[in-house]
Short mmCIF file of C-alpha atoms and ligand atoms in Angstrom, two decimals:
data_model
loop_
_atom_site.label_atom_id
_atom_site.label_comp_id
_atom_site.label_asym_id
_atom_site.label_seq_id
_atom_site.Cartn_x
_atom_site.Cartn_y
_atom_site.Cartn_z
CA MET T 1 -180.60 29.83 -74.12
CA SER T 2 -180.74 27.12 -76.73
CA ALA T 3 -184.08 25.42 -77.28
CA ILE T 4 -182.43 22.14 -78.24
CA LYS T 5 -182.43 19.52 -75.51
CA GLU T 6 -178.98 18.54 -74.34
CA PRO T 7 -178.39 14.79 -74.13
CA SER T 8 -177.50 13.43 -70.71
CA PHE T 9 -173.87 12.58 -69.95
CA ARG T 10 -174.62 8.89 -70.50
CA GLU T 11 -176.38 9.64 -73.82
CA SER T 12 -173.39 11.76 -74.83
CA VAL T 13 -171.00 8.87 -74.20
CA ASP T 14 -173.28 6.52 -76.13
CA MET T 15 -173.48 8.95 -79.06
CA MET T 16 -169.72 9.23 -79.19
CA PHE T 17 -169.44 5.43 -78.99
CA ASN T 18 -171.97 5.01 -81.81
CA ARG T 19 -170.14 7.46 -84.04
CA ALA T 20 -166.97 5.38 -83.68
CA VAL T 21 -168.51 1.92 -84.15
CA ALA T 22 -170.22 3.14 -87.33
CA LEU T 23 -166.71 3.38 -88.75
CA MET T 24 -165.65 -0.08 -87.56
CA GLU T 25 -166.37 -3.58 -88.73
CA LEU T 26 -167.34 -5.44 -85.59
CA GLU T 27 -168.89 -8.88 -85.44
CA PRO T 28 -172.72 -8.52 -85.34
CA GLY T 29 -173.92 -8.09 -81.75
CA LEU T 30 -170.50 -7.40 -80.31
CA GLU T 31 -171.03 -3.66 -80.53
CA GLU T 32 -174.09 -3.88 -78.29
CA LYS T 33 -172.27 -6.16 -75.83
CA ILE T 34 -169.42 -3.67 -75.51
CA ARG T 35 -171.73 -0.63 -75.18
CA VAL T 36 -174.06 -1.87 -72.44
CA VAL T 37 -173.35 -1.52 -68.73
CA ASN T 38 -172.97 -5.00 -67.22
CA ALA T 39 -174.39 -4.16 -63.79
CA THR T 40 -175.01 -1.25 -61.44
CA TYR T 41 -175.44 -1.79 -57.75
CA THR T 42 -177.32 0.81 -55.73
CA VAL T 43 -176.90 0.89 -51.98
CA ARG T 44 -178.85 2.86 -49.39
CA PHE T 45 -177.54 2.84 -45.87
CA GLY T 46 -178.11 4.71 -42.66
CA VAL T 47 -175.50 6.30 -40.42
CA ARG T 48 -176.20 7.82 -37.00
CA LEU T 49 -174.71 11.32 -37.03
CA ARG T 50 -175.15 14.09 -34.49
CA GLY T 51 -177.88 12.13 -32.74
CA LYS T 52 -180.00 11.28 -35.78
CA ILE T 53 -179.94 8.71 -38.56
CA GLU T 54 -179.06 9.97 -42.04
CA THR T 55 -179.65 7.82 -45.11
CA PHE T 56 -177.11 7.90 -47.94
CA THR T 57 -177.33 6.58 -51.51
CA GLY T 58 -174.30 5.20 -53.30
CA TYR T 59 -173.51 3.30 -56.49
CA ARG T 60 -170.91 1.01 -57.95
CA SER T 61 -171.35 0.39 -61.65
CA VAL T 62 -169.47 -2.26 -63.60
CA HIS T 63 -169.43 -1.47 -67.29
CA SER T 64 -167.23 -4.20 -68.72
CA GLU T 65 -165.50 -7.26 -67.30
CA HIS T 66 -163.58 -8.20 -70.44
CA MET T 67 -160.60 -7.88 -68.11
CA GLU T 68 -160.58 -8.15 -64.33
CA PRO T 69 -160.27 -6.51 -61.95
CA VAL T 70 -162.44 -3.67 -63.14
CA LYS T 71 -161.21 -0.22 -62.22
CA GLY T 72 -162.65 3.23 -61.65
CA GLY T 73 -162.84 6.01 -59.10
CA ILE T 74 -165.27 6.67 -56.30
CA ARG T 75 -166.81 10.13 -56.39
CA PHE T 76 -168.33 11.98 -53.44
CA SER T 77 -170.69 14.67 -54.68
CA MET T 78 -174.33 15.74 -54.51
CA GLY T 79 -174.46 15.38 -58.30
CA VAL T 80 -173.84 11.61 -58.20
CA ASN T 81 -176.58 9.55 -59.88
CA GLN T 82 -176.91 6.24 -61.71
CA ASP T 83 -176.70 7.82 -65.15
CA GLU T 84 -173.46 9.56 -64.24
CA VAL T 85 -171.66 6.56 -62.71
CA GLU T 86 -172.69 4.42 -65.68
CA ALA T 87 -171.31 6.93 -68.18
CA LEU T 88 -168.11 7.27 -66.16
CA GLY T 89 -167.79 3.47 -65.87
CA ALA T 90 -168.04 3.15 -69.65
CA LEU T 91 -165.37 5.80 -70.10
CA MET T 92 -163.14 3.81 -67.74
CA THR T 93 -163.43 0.74 -69.96
CA TYR T 94 -162.23 2.68 -72.98
CA LYS T 95 -159.63 4.65 -71.03
CA CYS T 96 -157.99 1.51 -69.64
CA ALA T 97 -157.97 -0.09 -73.09
CA LEU T 98 -156.41 3.02 -74.59
CA VAL T 99 -153.51 3.18 -72.14
CA GLU T 100 -153.17 -0.60 -72.04
CA ALA T 101 -153.94 -0.90 -68.33
CA PRO T 102 -155.24 -4.48 -67.95
CA PHE T 103 -158.58 -3.60 -66.39
CA GLY T 104 -162.28 -3.54 -67.19
CA GLY T 105 -164.26 -0.39 -66.50
CA SER T 106 -166.17 0.58 -63.37
CA LYS T 107 -167.14 3.66 -61.37
CA GLY T 108 -168.69 4.44 -58.03
CA GLY T 109 -170.19 7.35 -56.25
CA LEU T 110 -171.83 8.47 -53.06
CA ARG T 111 -174.40 11.24 -53.04
CA ILE T 112 -172.98 13.46 -50.33
CA ASP T 113 -171.65 16.95 -49.79
CA PRO T 114 -168.35 16.16 -48.03
CA ARG T 115 -168.00 19.77 -46.83
CA LYS T 116 -170.97 19.29 -44.51
CA TYR T 117 -169.23 16.70 -42.33
CA ASN T 118 -166.17 16.66 -40.10
CA GLU T 119 -163.33 14.17 -40.55
CA LYS T 120 -164.62 11.63 -38.04
CA GLU T 121 -168.08 11.69 -39.63
CA MET T 122 -166.59 11.29 -43.11
CA GLU T 123 -164.61 8.29 -41.90
CA THR T 124 -167.73 6.64 -40.48
CA ILE T 125 -169.70 7.26 -43.69
CA THR T 126 -166.86 6.14 -45.98
CA ARG T 127 -166.23 2.95 -44.00
CA ARG T 128 -169.95 2.16 -44.00
CA PHE T 129 -170.17 2.65 -47.78
CA ALA T 130 -167.01 0.57 -48.27
CA TYR T 131 -168.45 -2.20 -46.06
CA GLU T 132 -171.52 -2.46 -48.31
CA LEU T 133 -169.35 -2.74 -51.43
CA ILE T 134 -166.70 -5.05 -49.93
CA LYS T 135 -169.19 -7.63 -48.74
CA ARG T 136 -170.45 -7.93 -52.33
CA ASP T 137 -166.91 -8.11 -53.82
CA LEU T 138 -167.45 -4.72 -55.40
CA ILE T 139 -164.18 -3.78 -53.76
CA ASN T 140 -161.66 -6.58 -54.11
CA PRO T 141 -158.01 -6.73 -55.33
CA SER T 142 -158.83 -9.27 -58.04
CA GLN T 143 -162.32 -8.09 -58.99
CA ASN T 144 -162.92 -4.41 -58.46
CA VAL T 145 -160.34 -1.80 -57.50
CA PRO T 146 -161.56 1.76 -56.86
CA ALA T 147 -159.48 4.95 -56.82
CA PRO T 148 -160.02 8.62 -55.92
CA ASP T 149 -162.20 10.91 -57.97
CA MET T 150 -164.01 14.18 -57.38
CA GLY T 151 -164.44 14.77 -53.64
CA THR T 152 -162.24 11.84 -52.56
CA GLY T 153 -158.50 11.48 -52.11
CA GLN T 154 -155.79 9.61 -50.24
CA ARG T 155 -157.60 9.89 -46.95
CA GLU T 156 -160.74 8.09 -48.16
CA MET T 157 -158.67 5.45 -50.00
CA ALA T 158 -156.73 4.69 -46.78
CA TRP T 159 -160.02 4.20 -44.89
CA ILE T 160 -161.35 1.92 -47.64
CA ALA T 161 -158.12 -0.15 -47.70
CA ASP T 162 -158.22 -0.51 -43.92
CA GLN T 163 -161.90 -1.48 -43.99
CA TYR T 164 -161.14 -4.16 -46.57
CA ALA T 165 -158.18 -5.47 -44.51
CA ARG T 166 -160.39 -5.70 -41.40
CA MET T 167 -162.96 -7.73 -43.29
CA ASN T 168 -160.39 -9.94 -45.08
CA THR T 169 -157.76 -10.59 -42.46
CA THR T 170 -155.99 -13.38 -44.38
CA ASP T 171 -155.84 -11.71 -47.79
CA ILE T 172 -152.14 -11.06 -48.35
CA ASN T 173 -153.00 -8.76 -51.26
CA ALA T 174 -155.47 -6.67 -49.27
CA ARG T 175 -153.66 -3.41 -50.01
CA ALA T 176 -154.29 -3.88 -53.73
CA CYS T 177 -158.05 -3.50 -53.16
CA VAL T 178 -157.90 0.22 -53.84
CA THR T 179 -155.39 2.65 -55.36
CA GLY T 180 -154.57 6.26 -54.65
CA LYS T 181 -153.60 5.43 -51.06
CA PRO T 182 -151.13 7.58 -49.10
CA PRO T 183 -147.47 6.48 -49.38
CA HIS T 184 -147.37 5.14 -45.79
CA ALA T 185 -150.46 2.99 -46.42
CA GLY T 186 -149.32 1.16 -49.55
CA GLY T 187 -149.54 4.04 -52.03
CA ILE T 188 -147.07 4.89 -54.73
CA ALA T 189 -144.95 7.99 -55.28
CA GLY T 190 -146.48 10.25 -57.90
CA ARG T 191 -150.10 9.07 -57.67
CA VAL T 192 -151.51 12.35 -56.35
CA GLU T 193 -149.99 14.35 -59.19
CA ALA T 194 -150.57 11.62 -61.79
CA THR T 195 -153.66 12.87 -63.62
CA GLY T 196 -152.40 16.45 -63.86
CA ARG T 197 -148.96 15.16 -64.83
CA GLY T 198 -150.62 13.05 -67.51
CA VAL T 199 -152.35 16.16 -68.90
CA GLN T 200 -148.93 17.81 -69.15
CA TYR T 201 -147.41 14.78 -70.90
CA ALA T 202 -150.41 14.60 -73.25
CA LEU T 203 -149.94 18.23 -74.28
CA ARG T 204 -146.20 17.75 -74.73
CA GLU T 205 -146.87 14.79 -77.02
CA PHE T 206 -149.50 16.74 -78.96
CA PHE T 207 -146.93 19.46 -79.56
CA ARG T 208 -144.51 16.83 -80.93
CA HIS T 209 -146.95 16.17 -83.79
CA PRO T 210 -146.59 19.01 -86.31
CA LYS T 211 -149.67 18.05 -88.32
CA ASP T 212 -151.91 17.85 -85.25
CA LYS T 213 -150.57 21.14 -83.94
CA ALA T 214 -151.17 22.77 -87.28
CA ALA T 215 -154.77 21.53 -87.28
CA ALA T 216 -155.30 23.64 -84.16
CA GLY T 217 -153.43 26.55 -85.74
CA LEU T 218 -150.75 26.34 -83.07
CA THR T 219 -146.99 26.52 -83.59
CA ASP T 220 -143.77 25.98 -81.67
CA THR T 221 -143.81 24.56 -78.17
CA LEU T 222 -145.91 24.91 -75.05
CA GLY T 223 -143.70 27.77 -73.85
CA GLY T 224 -145.64 31.05 -73.71
CA LYS T 225 -148.97 29.46 -74.65
CA ARG T 226 -151.94 31.11 -72.90
CA ILE T 227 -153.95 28.61 -70.87
CA VAL T 228 -157.30 28.89 -69.08
CA VAL T 229 -158.00 26.21 -66.45
CA GLN T 230 -161.36 25.42 -64.90
CA GLY T 231 -161.10 23.78 -61.47
CA LEU T 232 -157.95 24.09 -59.38
CA GLY T 233 -158.48 20.77 -57.61
CA ASN T 234 -156.26 17.73 -57.80
CA VAL T 235 -156.15 17.49 -61.60
CA GLY T 236 -156.33 21.18 -62.53
CA TYR T 237 -153.81 22.32 -59.93
CA HIS T 238 -151.13 19.82 -60.89
CA ALA T 239 -151.63 20.28 -64.63
CA ALA T 240 -151.50 24.08 -64.37
CA LYS T 241 -148.55 24.07 -61.98
CA PHE T 242 -146.39 21.74 -64.06
CA LEU T 243 -147.26 23.47 -67.35
CA GLN T 244 -146.33 26.81 -65.83
CA GLU T 245 -143.20 25.77 -63.94
CA GLU T 246 -141.73 23.23 -66.35
CA ASP T 247 -143.00 24.18 -69.80
CA GLY T 248 -143.16 27.95 -69.47
CA ALA T 249 -146.87 28.14 -70.32
CA LYS T 250 -148.85 31.17 -69.12
CA ILE T 251 -151.89 30.39 -66.99
CA THR T 252 -153.93 33.46 -67.89
CA GLY T 253 -157.24 32.32 -66.39
CA ILE T 254 -158.42 30.17 -63.48
CA ILE T 255 -162.08 29.35 -62.93
CA GLU T 256 -163.28 28.07 -59.56
CA ARG T 257 -166.64 27.54 -57.85
CA ASP T 258 -166.88 31.11 -56.58
CA GLY T 259 -165.71 32.91 -59.72
CA SER T 260 -162.75 33.41 -62.00
CA LEU T 261 -159.37 35.14 -62.08
CA TYR T 262 -157.79 36.59 -65.20
CA ASN T 263 -154.43 38.15 -65.86
CA GLU T 264 -153.12 38.30 -69.41
CA ASN T 265 -149.54 38.20 -68.10
CA GLY T 266 -150.16 34.95 -66.27
CA LEU T 267 -151.23 33.96 -62.74
CA ASP T 268 -149.00 32.34 -60.15
CA VAL T 269 -150.73 28.95 -59.83
CA GLU T 270 -149.16 28.08 -56.48
CA ALA T 271 -150.18 31.44 -55.00
CA VAL T 272 -153.77 31.06 -56.23
CA TYR T 273 -153.88 27.51 -54.85
CA GLN T 274 -152.67 28.74 -51.44
CA HIS T 275 -155.25 31.54 -51.55
CA ILE T 276 -158.04 29.03 -52.19
CA GLY T 277 -156.77 26.92 -49.29
CA GLU T 278 -156.87 29.92 -46.95
CA HIS T 279 -160.05 31.67 -48.15
CA GLY T 280 -162.13 28.85 -49.63
CA GLY T 281 -162.22 30.44 -53.08
CA VAL T 282 -160.44 32.67 -55.58
CA LYS T 283 -162.21 35.89 -54.57
CA GLY T 284 -159.88 38.49 -53.13
CA PHE T 285 -156.74 37.23 -54.87
CA ALA T 286 -154.54 40.23 -55.61
CA GLY T 287 -153.12 40.95 -59.05
CA ALA T 288 -155.92 39.55 -61.21
CA ASP T 289 -159.35 40.54 -62.49
CA TYR T 290 -162.05 38.71 -60.55
CA ALA T 291 -165.46 37.89 -62.03
CA GLU T 292 -168.27 36.24 -60.10
CA ASP T 293 -169.70 34.44 -63.14
CA GLY T 294 -166.65 32.26 -63.62
CA SER T 295 -167.92 30.14 -66.49
CA LYS T 296 -167.77 33.21 -68.80
CA LEU T 297 -164.00 32.81 -68.77
CA LEU T 298 -164.35 29.51 -70.63
CA GLU T 299 -165.06 31.78 -73.61
CA ALA T 300 -161.87 33.83 -73.20
CA GLU T 301 -159.28 34.31 -75.91
CA CYS T 302 -156.50 31.76 -75.16
CA ASP T 303 -154.46 29.02 -76.83
CA ILE T 304 -155.47 26.08 -74.66
CA LEU T 305 -158.55 25.51 -72.52
CA ILE T 306 -158.33 22.92 -69.75
CA PRO T 307 -161.69 22.08 -68.19
CA ALA T 308 -160.65 20.18 -65.06
CA ALA T 309 -163.69 20.42 -62.81
CA LEU T 310 -166.88 18.67 -63.85
CA GLU T 311 -168.91 17.42 -66.79
CA SER T 312 -171.04 19.22 -69.39
CA VAL T 313 -169.54 22.67 -68.80
CA ILE T 314 -169.11 23.20 -72.54
CA ASN T 315 -172.54 22.62 -73.96
CA LEU T 316 -175.05 23.81 -76.53
CA ASN T 317 -175.36 27.12 -74.69
CA ASN T 318 -171.77 28.24 -74.93
CA ALA T 319 -169.98 26.02 -77.51
CA ASP T 320 -170.20 28.55 -80.34
CA ARG T 321 -168.55 31.21 -78.17
CA ILE T 322 -165.53 29.09 -77.15
CA LYS T 323 -162.46 30.71 -78.70
CA ALA T 324 -159.67 28.33 -77.64
CA PRO T 325 -158.40 26.43 -80.69
CA LEU T 326 -157.34 23.52 -78.47
CA ILE T 327 -159.30 21.97 -75.59
CA ILE T 328 -157.80 19.24 -73.46
CA GLU T 329 -160.45 17.46 -71.42
CA ALA T 330 -158.80 16.99 -68.03
CA ALA T 331 -162.22 16.43 -66.43
CA ASN T 332 -164.46 13.60 -67.50
CA GLY T 333 -167.11 14.59 -70.02
CA PRO T 334 -166.70 18.39 -69.92
CA VAL T 335 -167.91 18.73 -73.53
CA THR T 336 -171.40 17.43 -74.36
CA ALA T 337 -172.03 15.52 -77.58
CA GLY T 338 -173.88 18.52 -79.05
CA ALA T 339 -171.09 20.93 -78.18
CA ASP T 340 -168.58 18.46 -79.58
CA GLU T 341 -170.22 18.76 -82.99
CA ILE T 342 -170.37 22.55 -82.93
CA LEU T 343 -166.69 22.72 -81.95
CA ARG T 344 -165.67 20.22 -84.61
CA ASP T 345 -167.42 22.29 -87.26
CA LYS T 346 -165.55 25.35 -86.01
CA GLY T 347 -162.23 23.50 -86.31
CA THR T 348 -161.53 23.33 -82.57
CA ILE T 349 -159.28 20.42 -81.70
CA ILE T 350 -160.26 18.43 -78.63
CA ILE T 351 -157.90 16.05 -76.86
CA PRO T 352 -160.52 13.73 -75.37
CA ASP T 353 -160.99 12.87 -71.69
CA MET T 354 -160.58 9.17 -72.33
CA TYR T 355 -156.94 9.87 -73.15
CA ALA T 356 -156.23 13.24 -71.52
CA ASN T 357 -156.98 12.24 -67.93
CA ALA T 358 -155.73 8.65 -68.15
CA GLY T 359 -152.63 9.49 -66.09
CA GLY T 360 -154.49 8.66 -62.89
CA VAL T 361 -155.49 5.17 -63.87
CA THR T 362 -152.05 4.54 -65.37
CA VAL T 363 -150.28 5.27 -62.10
CA SER T 364 -153.05 3.41 -60.25
CA TYR T 365 -152.07 0.43 -62.36
CA PHE T 366 -148.45 0.84 -61.21
CA GLU T 367 -149.65 1.07 -57.59
CA TRP T 368 -151.73 -2.09 -57.94
CA VAL T 369 -148.72 -3.96 -59.42
CA LYS T 370 -146.54 -2.64 -56.58
CA ASN T 371 -149.05 -3.86 -53.99
CA LEU T 372 -149.26 -7.30 -55.58
CA SER T 373 -145.48 -7.62 -55.83
CA HIS T 374 -145.02 -6.30 -52.26
CA ILE T 375 -141.93 -4.33 -53.18
CA ARG T 376 -141.37 -0.76 -54.24
CA PHE T 377 -140.21 -0.03 -57.75
CA GLY T 378 -136.44 0.33 -58.11
CA ARG T 379 -135.57 -1.33 -54.79
CA MET T 380 -133.62 -4.19 -56.38
CA GLN T 381 -131.92 -2.29 -59.22
CA ARG T 382 -131.14 1.18 -58.00
CA ARG T 383 -127.79 0.69 -56.25
CA GLN T 384 -126.63 -1.87 -58.78
CA GLU T 385 -127.34 0.66 -61.52
CA GLU T 386 -125.37 3.28 -59.62
CA THR T 387 -122.42 0.89 -59.20
CA ARG T 388 -122.33 0.20 -62.92
CA HIS T 389 -122.55 3.90 -63.69
CA GLN T 390 -119.68 4.49 -61.28
CA LEU T 391 -117.48 2.26 -63.47
CA LEU T 392 -118.05 4.52 -66.44
CA VAL T 393 -117.56 7.68 -64.39
CA ASN T 394 -114.24 6.29 -63.10
CA GLU T 395 -113.07 5.79 -66.68
CA LEU T 396 -114.22 9.26 -67.68
CA GLU T 397 -112.37 10.75 -64.73
CA ARG T 398 -109.17 9.01 -65.91
CA LEU T 399 -109.76 10.45 -69.35
CA ASP T 400 -110.44 13.86 -67.85
CA ALA T 401 -107.11 13.80 -66.05
CA PHE T 402 -105.31 12.57 -69.16
CA MET T 403 -106.80 15.19 -71.52
CA GLY T 404 -105.89 18.14 -69.32
CA GLU T 405 -107.24 21.42 -70.76
CA LYS T 406 -108.56 19.85 -73.95
CA TRP T 407 -111.56 18.04 -72.47
CA SER T 408 -113.46 17.71 -69.25
CA MET T 409 -116.76 16.28 -68.06
CA SER T 410 -119.73 18.66 -68.00
CA PRO T 411 -120.09 20.01 -64.45
CA ASP T 412 -123.33 18.26 -63.50
CA PHE T 413 -122.86 15.11 -65.61
CA LYS T 414 -121.39 13.02 -62.80
CA ASP T 415 -124.16 13.72 -60.28
CA LYS T 416 -126.93 13.24 -62.79
CA TYR T 417 -125.50 10.09 -64.32
CA LEU T 418 -124.56 8.40 -61.05
CA ARG T 419 -127.96 8.72 -59.42
CA GLY T 420 -130.13 5.62 -59.90
CA ALA T 421 -133.83 6.28 -60.47
CA ASP T 422 -136.11 6.30 -57.43
CA GLU T 423 -139.75 5.27 -57.44
CA LEU T 424 -141.04 8.72 -58.38
CA GLU T 425 -138.74 8.95 -61.40
CA LEU T 426 -139.71 5.45 -62.51
CA VAL T 427 -143.41 6.25 -62.15
CA ARG T 428 -143.05 9.45 -64.18
CA SER T 429 -141.07 7.62 -66.82
CA GLY T 430 -143.71 4.88 -67.07
CA LEU T 431 -146.47 7.48 -67.26
CA ASP T 432 -144.67 9.52 -69.91
CA ASP T 433 -144.12 6.41 -72.01
CA THR T 434 -147.78 5.41 -71.65
CA MET T 435 -149.10 8.85 -72.60
CA ARG T 436 -146.81 9.11 -75.61
CA ILE T 437 -147.65 5.68 -76.99
CA ALA T 438 -151.38 6.12 -76.45
CA TYR T 439 -151.38 9.48 -78.23
CA GLN T 440 -149.42 8.05 -81.13
CA SER T 441 -152.00 5.29 -81.58
CA ILE T 442 -154.87 7.81 -81.66
CA SER T 443 -153.11 10.31 -83.89
CA GLU T 444 -152.21 7.55 -86.32
CA VAL T 445 -155.88 6.58 -86.76
CA TRP T 446 -156.98 10.23 -87.02
CA ASN T 447 -154.37 11.10 -89.64
CA SER T 448 -154.52 7.93 -91.70
CA ARG T 449 -158.30 7.72 -92.19
CA ASP T 450 -160.34 10.35 -94.01
CA ASP T 451 -163.54 9.12 -92.37
CA VAL T 452 -162.27 9.71 -88.82
CA PRO T 453 -163.21 13.32 -88.05
CA ASP T 454 -161.46 13.92 -84.75
CA LEU T 455 -159.21 12.63 -81.99
CA ARG T 456 -162.17 11.51 -79.88
CA THR T 457 -163.54 9.22 -82.57
CA ALA T 458 -160.01 7.93 -83.16
CA ALA T 459 -159.58 7.24 -79.43
CA PHE T 460 -162.89 5.36 -79.31
CA ILE T 461 -161.88 3.31 -82.35
CA VAL T 462 -158.53 2.32 -80.81
CA ALA T 463 -160.13 1.49 -77.45
CA ILE T 464 -163.18 -0.36 -78.78
CA SER T 465 -161.08 -2.49 -81.12
CA ARG T 466 -158.92 -3.57 -78.15
CA VAL T 467 -161.98 -4.40 -76.02
CA ALA T 468 -163.47 -6.29 -78.99
CA LYS T 469 -160.27 -8.32 -79.35
CA ALA T 470 -160.34 -9.19 -75.63
CA TYR T 471 -163.96 -10.40 -75.87
CA THR T 472 -163.26 -12.36 -79.05
CA ALA T 473 -160.17 -13.98 -77.51
CA LYS T 474 -162.26 -15.08 -74.53
CA GLY T 475 -164.57 -16.89 -76.92
CA LEU T 476 -167.69 -14.87 -76.27
P1 NAD A 1 -161.29 17.75 -57.11
O1 NAD A 1 -162.50 17.64 -56.25
O2 NAD A 1 -159.94 17.61 -56.49
O3 NAD A 1 -161.26 19.17 -57.87
C1 NAD A 1 -162.35 19.71 -58.55
C2 NAD A 1 -162.15 21.22 -58.53
O4 NAD A 1 -163.16 21.83 -59.34
C3 NAD A 1 -162.27 21.82 -57.13
O5 NAD A 1 -161.22 22.72 -56.92
C4 NAD A 1 -163.62 22.51 -57.16
O6 NAD A 1 -163.70 23.62 -56.30
C5 NAD A 1 -163.72 22.90 -58.61
N1 NAD A 1 -165.10 23.11 -59.06
C6 NAD A 1 -166.20 22.43 -58.70
N2 NAD A 1 -167.29 22.93 -59.32
C7 NAD A 1 -166.84 23.94 -60.10
C8 NAD A 1 -167.46 24.85 -60.97
N3 NAD A 1 -168.77 24.82 -61.17
N4 NAD A 1 -166.69 25.74 -61.62
C9 NAD A 1 -165.36 25.79 -61.42
N5 NAD A 1 -164.72 24.96 -60.60
C10 NAD A 1 -165.45 24.05 -59.94
O7 NAD A 1 -161.52 16.72 -58.29
P2 NAD A 1 -160.44 16.11 -59.28
O8 NAD A 1 -160.00 14.81 -58.74
O9 NAD A 1 -159.44 17.14 -59.63
O10 NAD A 1 -161.37 15.79 -60.54
C11 NAD A 1 -161.71 16.77 -61.50
C12 NAD A 1 -162.18 16.07 -62.76
O11 NAD A 1 -161.15 15.21 -63.24
C13 NAD A 1 -163.42 15.18 -62.60
O12 NAD A 1 -164.17 15.23 -63.79
C14 NAD A 1 -162.83 13.80 -62.43
O13 NAD A 1 -163.72 12.78 -62.82
C15 NAD A 1 -161.66 13.89 -63.38
N6 NAD A 1 -160.60 12.92 -63.11
C16 NAD A 1 -159.93 12.90 -61.92
C17 NAD A 1 -158.91 11.97 -61.73
C18 NAD A 1 -158.07 11.95 -60.47
O14 NAD A 1 -157.08 11.21 -60.43
N7 NAD A 1 -158.38 12.74 -59.45
C19 NAD A 1 -158.61 11.05 -62.72
C20 NAD A 1 -159.31 11.10 -63.93
C21 NAD A 1 -160.30 12.05 -64.10
#
């Protein structure tokens, strides 16, 4: 055990922020304005459950309103506290700036263990929490738009959207009050997979940058790379599944609440996911080594480590034993500020949370735009695009007939080319574009300045300078 005191999550975020602003030339006082949390609302409410009243504590923190609405998930977990939501709200400000989603930063949470309650009870509690926030405009399509986070998903977002609609019967944009809704309740295709998909796109873009790859001592492509994932929830499952199925990466380790699984030849992510669904944990999964102390596997020999569960899992106690040359922070704040320094000194490359898990908020942005425009993406263009493509295919078919044996269309060209993009394809395309451009902006700062030590500092610099410009333009 290390004797050095670990900073809190919020202190960690502040330390990382301070390191970046020390390298920037901001107008005096602006730095402090950007750093501070604008407001945090704490709510305590009672709900009658199983014949007795239970009191719950929840938060909604607004870090920065340089752009509105502010955006950030709602987390249901026993670990929720003011410090945590404030740190997460600050990260949202920088994350949105980095991926150019036009939002300020916010975050919410309810201190609850969702596994203790049945669906009806969860609905009552969620609606009651939402009611408290809605009546104070802390959920509102033009002011504050939550999304899912740890312990919440489509189901909770649908309840929140419905609660808002009941309380604002004439708001035509009511559905835009929250994102991450199910498709039949105003959601968007590809939102559930978005954060994990974004992790995949982030890694693909990293591997397109030879210098960055070399800094981590990695070569070639993602194919065959050994990956350890912590947390096979929404983010971890999708990231691991796509990296395995589409990029040929080997998921050698999976860490869950009840322990870890390891197989140097790779685990079948879908099979492990199904096993967790059926048995409530990874224990008993055939064809892998199981260890009860799962966190030990964070220290395994691998090419890429993906912490996708919770914060502060890589800390002063284990940082020096982490062997992965590349860590991509799918979770928020998995590496503490102290560990960050140890890893930097060791030469470990970290793709920071602010960028790595921004896929969720990016697709949330698309969902919000869809709700405000009241039409699904692609509805106007798709068939027109197909008709125009048909013209070209007709010409190629004439050419095909004319050329005889000498030339013919590739077998699947016609089908692929004729099909206009549906909403899911458009969402993935928009997400891919966003993740590529954001990485390029960070990498450019990292590689062009000798005083910028890592991708995290570069990401903070890019994000803070955009927030600073927004404040300055407003005439603060
Ligand atoms: P989730 O609740 O769907 O999944 C979390 C997973 O981690 C679960 O499978 C859980 O069993 C596992 N887990 C919990 N404690 C663990 C432990 N001690 N060791 C190993 N595994 C453990 O949550 P999620 O939505 O996937 O979020 C995960 C992280 O990603 C969080 O930090 C969250 O803030 C961040 N994030 C999520 C989104 C999103 O769109 N869902 C977006 C951005 C960031």
